[in-house]
CSV table of C-alpha atoms and ligand atoms in Angstrom, one decimal:
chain,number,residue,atom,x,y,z
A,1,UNK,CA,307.6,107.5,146.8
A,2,UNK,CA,308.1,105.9,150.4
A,3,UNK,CA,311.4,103.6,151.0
A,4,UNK,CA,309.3,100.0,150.8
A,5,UNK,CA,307.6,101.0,147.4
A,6,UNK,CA,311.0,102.4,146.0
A,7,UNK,CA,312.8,99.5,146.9
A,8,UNK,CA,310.1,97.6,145.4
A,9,UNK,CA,310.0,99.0,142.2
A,10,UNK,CA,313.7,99.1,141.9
A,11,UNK,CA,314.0,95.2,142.4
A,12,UNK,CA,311.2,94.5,139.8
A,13,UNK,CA,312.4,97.3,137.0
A,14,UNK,CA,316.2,97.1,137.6
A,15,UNK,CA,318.9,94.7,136.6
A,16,UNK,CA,319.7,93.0,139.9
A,17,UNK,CA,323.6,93.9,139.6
A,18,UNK,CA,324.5,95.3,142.9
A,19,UNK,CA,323.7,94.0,146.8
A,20,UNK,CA,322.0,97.2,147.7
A,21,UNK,CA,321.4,98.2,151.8
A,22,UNK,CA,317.7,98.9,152.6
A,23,UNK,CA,318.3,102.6,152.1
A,24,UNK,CA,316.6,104.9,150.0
A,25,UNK,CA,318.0,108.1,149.9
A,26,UNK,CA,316.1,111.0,148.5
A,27,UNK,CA,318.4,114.3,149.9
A,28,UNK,CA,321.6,115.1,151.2
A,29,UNK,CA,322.9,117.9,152.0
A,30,UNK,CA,327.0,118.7,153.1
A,31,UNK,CA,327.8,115.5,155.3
A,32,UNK,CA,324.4,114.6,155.8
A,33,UNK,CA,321.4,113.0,153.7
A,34,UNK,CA,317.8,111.6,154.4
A,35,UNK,CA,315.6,108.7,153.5
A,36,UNK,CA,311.7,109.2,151.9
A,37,UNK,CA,310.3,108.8,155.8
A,38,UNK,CA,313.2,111.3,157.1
A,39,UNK,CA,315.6,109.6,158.6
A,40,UNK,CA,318.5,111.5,159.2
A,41,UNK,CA,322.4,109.7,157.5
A,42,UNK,CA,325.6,110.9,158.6
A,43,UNK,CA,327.6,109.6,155.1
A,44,UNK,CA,331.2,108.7,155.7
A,45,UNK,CA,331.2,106.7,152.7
A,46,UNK,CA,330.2,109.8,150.1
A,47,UNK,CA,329.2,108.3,147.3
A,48,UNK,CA,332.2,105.5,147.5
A,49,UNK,CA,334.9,108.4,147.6
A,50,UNK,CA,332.8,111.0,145.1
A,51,UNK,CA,331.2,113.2,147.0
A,52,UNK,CA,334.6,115.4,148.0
A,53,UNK,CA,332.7,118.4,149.0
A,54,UNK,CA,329.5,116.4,150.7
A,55,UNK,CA,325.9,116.7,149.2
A,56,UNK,CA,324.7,119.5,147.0
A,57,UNK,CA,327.3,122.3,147.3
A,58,UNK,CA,326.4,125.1,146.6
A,59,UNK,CA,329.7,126.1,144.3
A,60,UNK,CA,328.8,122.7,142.5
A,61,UNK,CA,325.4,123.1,142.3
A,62,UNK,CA,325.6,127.1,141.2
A,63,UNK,CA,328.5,125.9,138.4
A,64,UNK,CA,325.8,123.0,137.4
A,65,UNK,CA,323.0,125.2,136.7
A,66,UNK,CA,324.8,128.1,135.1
A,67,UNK,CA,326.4,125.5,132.7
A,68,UNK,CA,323.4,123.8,131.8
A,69,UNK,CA,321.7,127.3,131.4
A,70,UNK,CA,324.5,127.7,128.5
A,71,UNK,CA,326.3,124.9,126.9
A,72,UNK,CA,325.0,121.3,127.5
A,73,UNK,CA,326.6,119.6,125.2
A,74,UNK,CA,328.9,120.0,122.0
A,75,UNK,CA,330.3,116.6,121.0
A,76,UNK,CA,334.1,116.8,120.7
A,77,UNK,CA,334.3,118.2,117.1
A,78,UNK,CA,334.4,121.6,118.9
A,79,UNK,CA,336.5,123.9,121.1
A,80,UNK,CA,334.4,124.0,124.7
A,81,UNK,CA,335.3,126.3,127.5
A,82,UNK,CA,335.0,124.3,130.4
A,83,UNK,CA,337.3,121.2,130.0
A,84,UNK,CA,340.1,123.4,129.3
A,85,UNK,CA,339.7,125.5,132.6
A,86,UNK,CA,339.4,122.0,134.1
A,87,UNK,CA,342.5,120.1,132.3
A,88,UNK,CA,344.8,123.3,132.9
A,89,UNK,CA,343.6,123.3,136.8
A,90,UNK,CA,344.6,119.4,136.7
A,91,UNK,CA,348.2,120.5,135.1
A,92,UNK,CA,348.8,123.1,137.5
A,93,UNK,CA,348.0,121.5,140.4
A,94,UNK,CA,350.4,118.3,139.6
A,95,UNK,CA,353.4,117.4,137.4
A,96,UNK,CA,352.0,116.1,134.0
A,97,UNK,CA,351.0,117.9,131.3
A,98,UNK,CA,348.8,116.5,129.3
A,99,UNK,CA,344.7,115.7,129.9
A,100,UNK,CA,342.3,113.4,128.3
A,101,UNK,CA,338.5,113.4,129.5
A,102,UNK,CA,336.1,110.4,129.4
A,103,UNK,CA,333.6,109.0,131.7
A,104,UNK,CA,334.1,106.7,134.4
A,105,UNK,CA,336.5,105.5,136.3
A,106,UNK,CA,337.2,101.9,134.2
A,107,UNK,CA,336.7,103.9,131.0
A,108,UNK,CA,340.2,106.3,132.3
A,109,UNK,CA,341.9,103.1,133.3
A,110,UNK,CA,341.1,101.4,129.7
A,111,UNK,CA,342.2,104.6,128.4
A,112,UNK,CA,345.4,104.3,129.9
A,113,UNK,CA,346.2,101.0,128.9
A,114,UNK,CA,345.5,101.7,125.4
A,115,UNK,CA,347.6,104.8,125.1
A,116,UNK,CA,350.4,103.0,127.1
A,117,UNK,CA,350.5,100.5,124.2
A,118,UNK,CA,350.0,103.0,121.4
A,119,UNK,CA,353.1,105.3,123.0
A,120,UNK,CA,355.1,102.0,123.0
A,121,UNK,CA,353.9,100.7,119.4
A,122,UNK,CA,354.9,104.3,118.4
A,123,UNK,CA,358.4,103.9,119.6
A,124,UNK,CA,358.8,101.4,118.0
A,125,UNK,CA,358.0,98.0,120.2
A,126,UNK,CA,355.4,96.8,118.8
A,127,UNK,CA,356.1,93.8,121.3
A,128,UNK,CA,355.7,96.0,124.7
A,129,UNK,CA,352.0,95.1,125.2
A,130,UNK,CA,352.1,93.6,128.7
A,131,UNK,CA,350.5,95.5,131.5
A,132,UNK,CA,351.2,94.0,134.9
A,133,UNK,CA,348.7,95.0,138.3
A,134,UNK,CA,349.0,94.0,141.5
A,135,UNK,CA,347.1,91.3,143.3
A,136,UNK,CA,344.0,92.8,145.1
A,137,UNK,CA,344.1,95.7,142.9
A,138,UNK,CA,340.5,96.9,141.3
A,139,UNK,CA,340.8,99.1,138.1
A,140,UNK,CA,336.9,98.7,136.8
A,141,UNK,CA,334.1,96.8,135.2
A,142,UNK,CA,335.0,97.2,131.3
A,143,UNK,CA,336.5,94.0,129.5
A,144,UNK,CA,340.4,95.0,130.1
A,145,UNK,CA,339.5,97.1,133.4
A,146,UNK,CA,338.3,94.0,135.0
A,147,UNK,CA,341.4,91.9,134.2
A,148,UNK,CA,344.0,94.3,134.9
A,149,UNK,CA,341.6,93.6,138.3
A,150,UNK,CA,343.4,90.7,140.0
A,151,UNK,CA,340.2,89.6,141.7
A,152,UNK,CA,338.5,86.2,140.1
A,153,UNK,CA,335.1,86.9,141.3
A,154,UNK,CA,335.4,90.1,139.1
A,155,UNK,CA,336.4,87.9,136.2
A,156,UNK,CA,334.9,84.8,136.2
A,157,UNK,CA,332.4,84.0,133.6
A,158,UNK,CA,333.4,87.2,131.5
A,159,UNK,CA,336.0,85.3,129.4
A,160,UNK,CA,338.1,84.9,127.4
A,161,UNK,CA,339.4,87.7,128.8
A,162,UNK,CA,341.9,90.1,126.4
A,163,UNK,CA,345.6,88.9,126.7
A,164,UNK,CA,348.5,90.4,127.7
A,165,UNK,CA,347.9,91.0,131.6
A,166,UNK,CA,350.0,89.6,134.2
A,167,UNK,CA,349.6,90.0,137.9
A,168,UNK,CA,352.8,90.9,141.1
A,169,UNK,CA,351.8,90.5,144.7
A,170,UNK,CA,350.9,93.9,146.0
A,171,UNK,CA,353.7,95.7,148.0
A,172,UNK,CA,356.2,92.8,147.0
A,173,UNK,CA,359.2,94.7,145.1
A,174,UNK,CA,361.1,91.2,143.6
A,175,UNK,CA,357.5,89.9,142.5
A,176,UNK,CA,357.1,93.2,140.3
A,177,UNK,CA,360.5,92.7,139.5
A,178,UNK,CA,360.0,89.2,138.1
A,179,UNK,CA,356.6,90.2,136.3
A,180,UNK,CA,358.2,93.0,134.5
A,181,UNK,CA,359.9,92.5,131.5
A,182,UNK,CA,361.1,93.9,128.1
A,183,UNK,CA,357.6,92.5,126.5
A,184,UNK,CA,355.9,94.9,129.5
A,185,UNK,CA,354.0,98.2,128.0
A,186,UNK,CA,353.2,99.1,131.1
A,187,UNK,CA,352.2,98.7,135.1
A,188,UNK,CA,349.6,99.7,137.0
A,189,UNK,CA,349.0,100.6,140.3
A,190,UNK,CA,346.7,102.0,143.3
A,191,UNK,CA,348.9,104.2,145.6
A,192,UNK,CA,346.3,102.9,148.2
A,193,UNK,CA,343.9,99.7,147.4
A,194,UNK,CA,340.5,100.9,148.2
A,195,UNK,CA,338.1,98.6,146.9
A,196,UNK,CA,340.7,95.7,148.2
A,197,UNK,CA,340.5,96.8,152.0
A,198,UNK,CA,342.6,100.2,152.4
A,199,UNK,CA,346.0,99.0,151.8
A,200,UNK,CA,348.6,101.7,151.1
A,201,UNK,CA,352.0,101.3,149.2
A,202,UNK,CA,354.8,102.7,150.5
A,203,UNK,CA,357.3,105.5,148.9
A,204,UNK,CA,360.1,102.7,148.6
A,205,UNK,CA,358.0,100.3,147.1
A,206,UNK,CA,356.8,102.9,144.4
A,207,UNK,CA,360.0,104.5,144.2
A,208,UNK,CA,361.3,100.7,142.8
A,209,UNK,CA,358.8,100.4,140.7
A,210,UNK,CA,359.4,103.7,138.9
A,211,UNK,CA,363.0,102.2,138.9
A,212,UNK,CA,361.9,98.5,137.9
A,213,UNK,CA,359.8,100.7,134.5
A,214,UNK,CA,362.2,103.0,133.5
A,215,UNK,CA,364.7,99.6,133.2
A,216,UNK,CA,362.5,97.8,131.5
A,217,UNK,CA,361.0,100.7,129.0
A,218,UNK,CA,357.3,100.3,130.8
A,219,UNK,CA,355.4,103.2,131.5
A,220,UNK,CA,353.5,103.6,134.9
A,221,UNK,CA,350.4,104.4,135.3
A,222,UNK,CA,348.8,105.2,138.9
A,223,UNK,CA,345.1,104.4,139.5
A,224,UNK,CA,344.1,107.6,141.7
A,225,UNK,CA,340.9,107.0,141.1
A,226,UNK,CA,339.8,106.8,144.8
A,227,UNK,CA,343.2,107.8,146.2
A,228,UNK,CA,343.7,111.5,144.0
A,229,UNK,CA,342.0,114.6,143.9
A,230,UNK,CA,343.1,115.0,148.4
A,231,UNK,CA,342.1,112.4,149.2
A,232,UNK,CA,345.1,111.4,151.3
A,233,UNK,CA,346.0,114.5,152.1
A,234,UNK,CA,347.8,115.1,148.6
A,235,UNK,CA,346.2,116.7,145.6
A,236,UNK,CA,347.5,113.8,143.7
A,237,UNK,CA,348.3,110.9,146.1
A,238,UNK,CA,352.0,110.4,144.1
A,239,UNK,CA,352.9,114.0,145.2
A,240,UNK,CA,353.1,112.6,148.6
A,241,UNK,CA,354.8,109.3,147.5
A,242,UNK,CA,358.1,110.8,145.5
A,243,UNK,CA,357.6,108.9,142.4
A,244,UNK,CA,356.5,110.8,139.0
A,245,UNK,CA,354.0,108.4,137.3
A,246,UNK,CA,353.9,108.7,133.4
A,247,UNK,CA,350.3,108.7,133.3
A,248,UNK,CA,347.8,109.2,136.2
A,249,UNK,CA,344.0,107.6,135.8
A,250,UNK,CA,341.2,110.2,138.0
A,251,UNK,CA,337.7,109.9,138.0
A,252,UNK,CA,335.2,109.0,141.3
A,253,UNK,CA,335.1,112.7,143.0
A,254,UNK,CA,336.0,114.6,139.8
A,255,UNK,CA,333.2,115.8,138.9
A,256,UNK,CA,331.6,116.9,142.0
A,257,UNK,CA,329.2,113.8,141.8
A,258,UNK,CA,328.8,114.1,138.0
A,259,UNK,CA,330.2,111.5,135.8
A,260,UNK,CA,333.7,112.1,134.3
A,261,UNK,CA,337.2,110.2,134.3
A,262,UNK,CA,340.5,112.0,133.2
A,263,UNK,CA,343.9,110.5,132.2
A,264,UNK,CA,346.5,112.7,132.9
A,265,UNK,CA,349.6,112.4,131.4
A,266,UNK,CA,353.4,113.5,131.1
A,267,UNK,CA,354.3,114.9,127.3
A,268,UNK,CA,356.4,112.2,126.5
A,269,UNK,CA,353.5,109.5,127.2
A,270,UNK,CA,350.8,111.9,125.7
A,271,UNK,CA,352.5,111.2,122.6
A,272,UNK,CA,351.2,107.7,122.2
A,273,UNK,CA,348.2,108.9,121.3
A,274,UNK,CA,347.5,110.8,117.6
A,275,UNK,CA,344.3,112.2,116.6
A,276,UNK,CA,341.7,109.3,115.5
A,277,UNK,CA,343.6,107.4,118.1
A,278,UNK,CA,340.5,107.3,120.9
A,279,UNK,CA,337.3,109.5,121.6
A,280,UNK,CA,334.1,109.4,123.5
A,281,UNK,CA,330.9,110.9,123.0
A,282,UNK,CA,330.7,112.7,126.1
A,283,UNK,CA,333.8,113.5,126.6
A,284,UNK,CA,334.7,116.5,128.2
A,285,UNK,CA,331.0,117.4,128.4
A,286,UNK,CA,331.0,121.0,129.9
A,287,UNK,CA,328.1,120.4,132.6
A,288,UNK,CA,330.5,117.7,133.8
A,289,UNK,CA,333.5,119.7,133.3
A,290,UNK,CA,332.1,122.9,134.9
A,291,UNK,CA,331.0,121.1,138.2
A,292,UNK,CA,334.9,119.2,138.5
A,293,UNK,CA,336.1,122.9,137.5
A,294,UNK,CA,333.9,124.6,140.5
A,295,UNK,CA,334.8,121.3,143.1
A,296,UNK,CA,338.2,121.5,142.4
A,297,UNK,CA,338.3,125.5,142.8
A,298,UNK,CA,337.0,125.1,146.0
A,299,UNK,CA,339.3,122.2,147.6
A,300,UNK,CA,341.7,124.4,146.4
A,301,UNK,CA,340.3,127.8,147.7
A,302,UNK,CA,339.5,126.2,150.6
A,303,UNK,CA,342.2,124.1,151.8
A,304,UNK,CA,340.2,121.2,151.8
A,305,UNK,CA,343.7,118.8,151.0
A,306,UNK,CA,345.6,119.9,154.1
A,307,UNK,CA,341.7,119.5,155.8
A,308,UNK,CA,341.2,116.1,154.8
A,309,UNK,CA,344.7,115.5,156.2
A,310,UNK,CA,344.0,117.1,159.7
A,311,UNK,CA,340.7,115.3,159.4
A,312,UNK,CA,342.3,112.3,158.5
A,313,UNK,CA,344.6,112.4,161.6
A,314,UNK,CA,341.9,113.0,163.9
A,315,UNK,CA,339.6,110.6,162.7
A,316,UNK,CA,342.3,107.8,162.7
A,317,UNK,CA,343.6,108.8,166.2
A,318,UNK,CA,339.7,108.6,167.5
A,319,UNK,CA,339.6,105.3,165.9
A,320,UNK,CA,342.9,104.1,167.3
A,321,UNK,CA,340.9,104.4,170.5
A,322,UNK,CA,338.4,102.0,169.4
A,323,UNK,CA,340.4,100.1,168.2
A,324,UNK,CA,342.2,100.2,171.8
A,325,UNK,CA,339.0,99.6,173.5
A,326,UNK,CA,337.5,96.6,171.5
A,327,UNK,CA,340.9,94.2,170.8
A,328,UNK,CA,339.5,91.2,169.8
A,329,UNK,CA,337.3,92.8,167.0
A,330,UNK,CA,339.1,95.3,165.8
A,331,UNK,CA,342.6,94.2,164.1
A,332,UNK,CA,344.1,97.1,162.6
A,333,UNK,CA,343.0,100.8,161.6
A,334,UNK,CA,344.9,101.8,158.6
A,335,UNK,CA,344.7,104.5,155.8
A,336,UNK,CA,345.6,107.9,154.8
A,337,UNK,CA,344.0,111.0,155.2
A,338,UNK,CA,340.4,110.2,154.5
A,339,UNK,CA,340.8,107.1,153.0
A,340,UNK,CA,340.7,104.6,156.3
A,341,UNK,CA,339.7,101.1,156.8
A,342,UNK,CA,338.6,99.6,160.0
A,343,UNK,CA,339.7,95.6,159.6
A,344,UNK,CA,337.7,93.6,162.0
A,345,UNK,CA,338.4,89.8,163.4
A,346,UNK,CA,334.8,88.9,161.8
A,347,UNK,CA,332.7,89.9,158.5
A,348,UNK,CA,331.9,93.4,158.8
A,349,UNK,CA,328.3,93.4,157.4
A,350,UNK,CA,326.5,93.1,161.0
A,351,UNK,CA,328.8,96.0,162.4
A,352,UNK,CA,327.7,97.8,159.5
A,353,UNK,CA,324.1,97.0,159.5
A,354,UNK,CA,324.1,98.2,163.4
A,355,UNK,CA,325.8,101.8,161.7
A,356,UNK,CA,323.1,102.0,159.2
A,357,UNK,CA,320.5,101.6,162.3
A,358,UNK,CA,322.2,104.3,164.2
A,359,UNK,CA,322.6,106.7,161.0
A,360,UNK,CA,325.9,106.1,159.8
A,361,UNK,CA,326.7,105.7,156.2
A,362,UNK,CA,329.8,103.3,155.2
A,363,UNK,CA,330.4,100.3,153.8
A,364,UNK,CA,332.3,97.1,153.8
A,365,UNK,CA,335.3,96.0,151.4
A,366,UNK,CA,337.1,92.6,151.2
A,367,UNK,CA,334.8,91.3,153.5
A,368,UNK,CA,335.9,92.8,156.9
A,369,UNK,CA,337.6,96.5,156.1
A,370,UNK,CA,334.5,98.8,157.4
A,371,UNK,CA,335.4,101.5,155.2
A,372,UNK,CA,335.6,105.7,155.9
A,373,UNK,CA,335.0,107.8,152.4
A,374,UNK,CA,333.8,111.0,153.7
A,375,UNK,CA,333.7,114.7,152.4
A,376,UNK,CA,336.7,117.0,153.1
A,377,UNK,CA,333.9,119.1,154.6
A,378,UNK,CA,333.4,117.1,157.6
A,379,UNK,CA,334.2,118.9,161.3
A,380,UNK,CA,335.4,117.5,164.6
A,381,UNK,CA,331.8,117.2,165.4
A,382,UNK,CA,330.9,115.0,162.8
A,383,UNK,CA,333.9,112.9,163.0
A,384,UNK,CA,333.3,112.2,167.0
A,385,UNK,CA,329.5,111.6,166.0
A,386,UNK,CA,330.5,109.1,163.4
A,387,UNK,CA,332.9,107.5,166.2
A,388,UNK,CA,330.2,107.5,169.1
A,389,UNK,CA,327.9,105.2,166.5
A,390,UNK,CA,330.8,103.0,165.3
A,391,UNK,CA,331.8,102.9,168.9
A,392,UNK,CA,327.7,101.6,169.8
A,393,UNK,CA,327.7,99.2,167.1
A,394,UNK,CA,331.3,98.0,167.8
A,395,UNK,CA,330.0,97.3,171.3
A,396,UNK,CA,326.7,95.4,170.4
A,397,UNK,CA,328.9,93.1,167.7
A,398,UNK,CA,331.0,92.4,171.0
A,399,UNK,CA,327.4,91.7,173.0
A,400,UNK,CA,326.3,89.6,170.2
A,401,UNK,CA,329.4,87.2,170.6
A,402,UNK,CA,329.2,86.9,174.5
B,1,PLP,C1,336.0,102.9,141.5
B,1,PLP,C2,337.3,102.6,141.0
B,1,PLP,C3,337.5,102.3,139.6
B,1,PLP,C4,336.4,102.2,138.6
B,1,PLP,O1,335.7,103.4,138.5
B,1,PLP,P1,334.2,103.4,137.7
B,1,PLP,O2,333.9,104.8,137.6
B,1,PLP,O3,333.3,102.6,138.7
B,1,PLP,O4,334.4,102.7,136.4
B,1,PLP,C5,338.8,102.0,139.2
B,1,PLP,N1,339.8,102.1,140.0
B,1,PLP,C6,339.7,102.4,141.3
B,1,PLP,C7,340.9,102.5,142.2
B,1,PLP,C8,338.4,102.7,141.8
B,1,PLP,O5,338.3,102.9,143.1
């Protein structure tokens, strides 16, 4: 099928949820991928932080076949081989000790929140059932995802909304302070906002919040859902941070580009929940499992964390230079690793649409944050060819103006 007649059929057969670009892509390959008519993509965006190890890999793709070949599927009323190599390579490569699998990314969050209740209705307090996020923050779509998501265009017209959620101003220690309480089951957090423009919290400010819970008898639970898996040049983005979280929601690049969401957990916290407590159909289903199992092997193997880091410092430096060059469009590079957000002085989605033009995959977030999600797998090359056509569409945003 050619791009127009794609597109077409996708507007008249598919639920008109998401502001799509006029890209179809129909193969991708490492860092790059092509439309139906061949136009060649250089993706810095990966699948919105999924892709870890670019298009098709060929461990991924090996692991995918060989496990469909197999085991498809079990349901979870039986022992499968796959998420337990998976949950014991999640426990040995951080500090919790405890894994549940699901599906998606709001699915771990609501996961999370639930068995931070449970653990604290266990103990005994009934009454901790508060969960406080931060303003900006974006935990998911599902009904208590999206309102531990302090963002009212995600809520509004979903109500009434599950009670029990109260909001702190992201980064601000006293606000967290003053939201948390002895009714508080629990906080959550991103390490680094992605979805609310790349903004990072730093060690202090997570280091009082571990403080601010343990007072108060709250759990926290960190959202690495974009930030984890290396992305920021940690295995889990808290390693870097010194703060141990009780429980730790993954999902996004897990799976190698399949669908699956973990909640990792410490012992203690993993004790909230009791069998019958929560399930999932798919759960732990071993074609997903086997393609995390072969992605994370292979960051591993590879050194892919301490490459997203180097890649990570070279991109940003390269990007400081743009930034350097073009002053009055570009107001501040920021990130970690290969998490990075390019804020501009005007709405990003022309600068984009000139990227898209030129072959560059990204996207926009909050409006003017051009945002950088690519593949651990990315050279020097790529990153200064990714630059030259940011660079070209910087430029003709400037050219635009004058
Ligand atoms: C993407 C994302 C989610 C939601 O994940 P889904 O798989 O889309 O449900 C939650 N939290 C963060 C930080 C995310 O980036």
């Amino acid at each position: 099928m050619q791009s127009q007649e794609l597109m077409a059929k996708d507007k008249s057969y598919i639920m008109s949820t998401y502001g799509r670009y006029p890209i179809a892509l129909v193969r991708g390959q490492g860092v790059k991928a092509w439309d139906a008519e061949g136009k060649e993509y250089l993706d810095f965006l990966g699948g919105i932080a999924v892709n870890l190890l670019g298009h098709s890999h060929p461990a991924v793709v090996a692991a995918i076949a060989e496990q469909a070949g197999t085991l498809i599927h079990t349901s979870n009323l039986y022992y499968t081989e796959p998420g337990v190599e998976l949950a014991a390579l999640l426990v040995e490569n951080g500090g919790l000790d405890k894994v549940f699998f699901c599906n998606s990314g709001a699915e771990a969050n609501e996961g999370a929140i639930k068995l931070a209740r449970k653990y604290q209705f266990r103990k005994g307090h009934p009454e901790k059932t508060k969960v406080v996020s931060a303003t900006h923050s974006f935990h998911g779509r599902t009904l208590g995802a999206l309102t531990a998501t302090a963002k009212p265009e995600i809520q509004e017209g979903f109500g009434p909304l599950p009670a029990g959620f109260a909001y702190a101003e992201f980064g601000d220690i006293e606000a967290l302070r003053a939201a948390v309480d002895d009714k508080t089951a629990a906080v959550i957090l991103e390490p680094v906002q992605g979805e609310g423009g790349i903004y990072a919290l730093t060690p202090e400010y997570l280091q009082a919040a571990r403080a601010i819970c343990d007072q108060a008898g709250a759990l926290l639970i960190l959202d690495e859902i974009q930030a984890g898996l290396g992305r920021t040049g940690h295995f889990f983005a808290y390693q870097g941070l010194a703060v141990k979280p009780d429980i730790v929601t993954l999902a996004k690049g897990l799976g190698g580009g399949l669908p699956i969401g973990a909640i990792c957990a410490t012992q203690e916290a993993a004790s909230g929940f009791q069998p019958g407590d929560h399930g999932t159909t798919f759960g732990a289903n071993p074609v997903c499992c086997a393609a995390a199992v072969a992605t994370l092997k292979t960051i591993l193997s590879s050194h892919l964390v301490e490459m997203a880091a180097e890649m990570g410092r070279y991109l940003m430096d390269k990007l400081e230079g743009l930034k350097a060059k073009y002053p009055a469009l570009v107001k501040e590079v920021r990130g970690k690793g290969l998490m990075i957000g390019i804020e501009l002085s005007q709405p990003g989605a022309p600068v984009l649409a000139k990227c898209h033009e030129l072959g560059l995959l990204a996207n926009v977030t909050a409006g003017t944050v051009l945002r950088l999600l690519p593949p651990y797998v990315i050279t020097a090359k790529d990153v200064d060819a990714a630059v030259a056509i940011i660079d070209q569409a910087l430029a003709s945003a400037v050219n635009a103006k004058a």
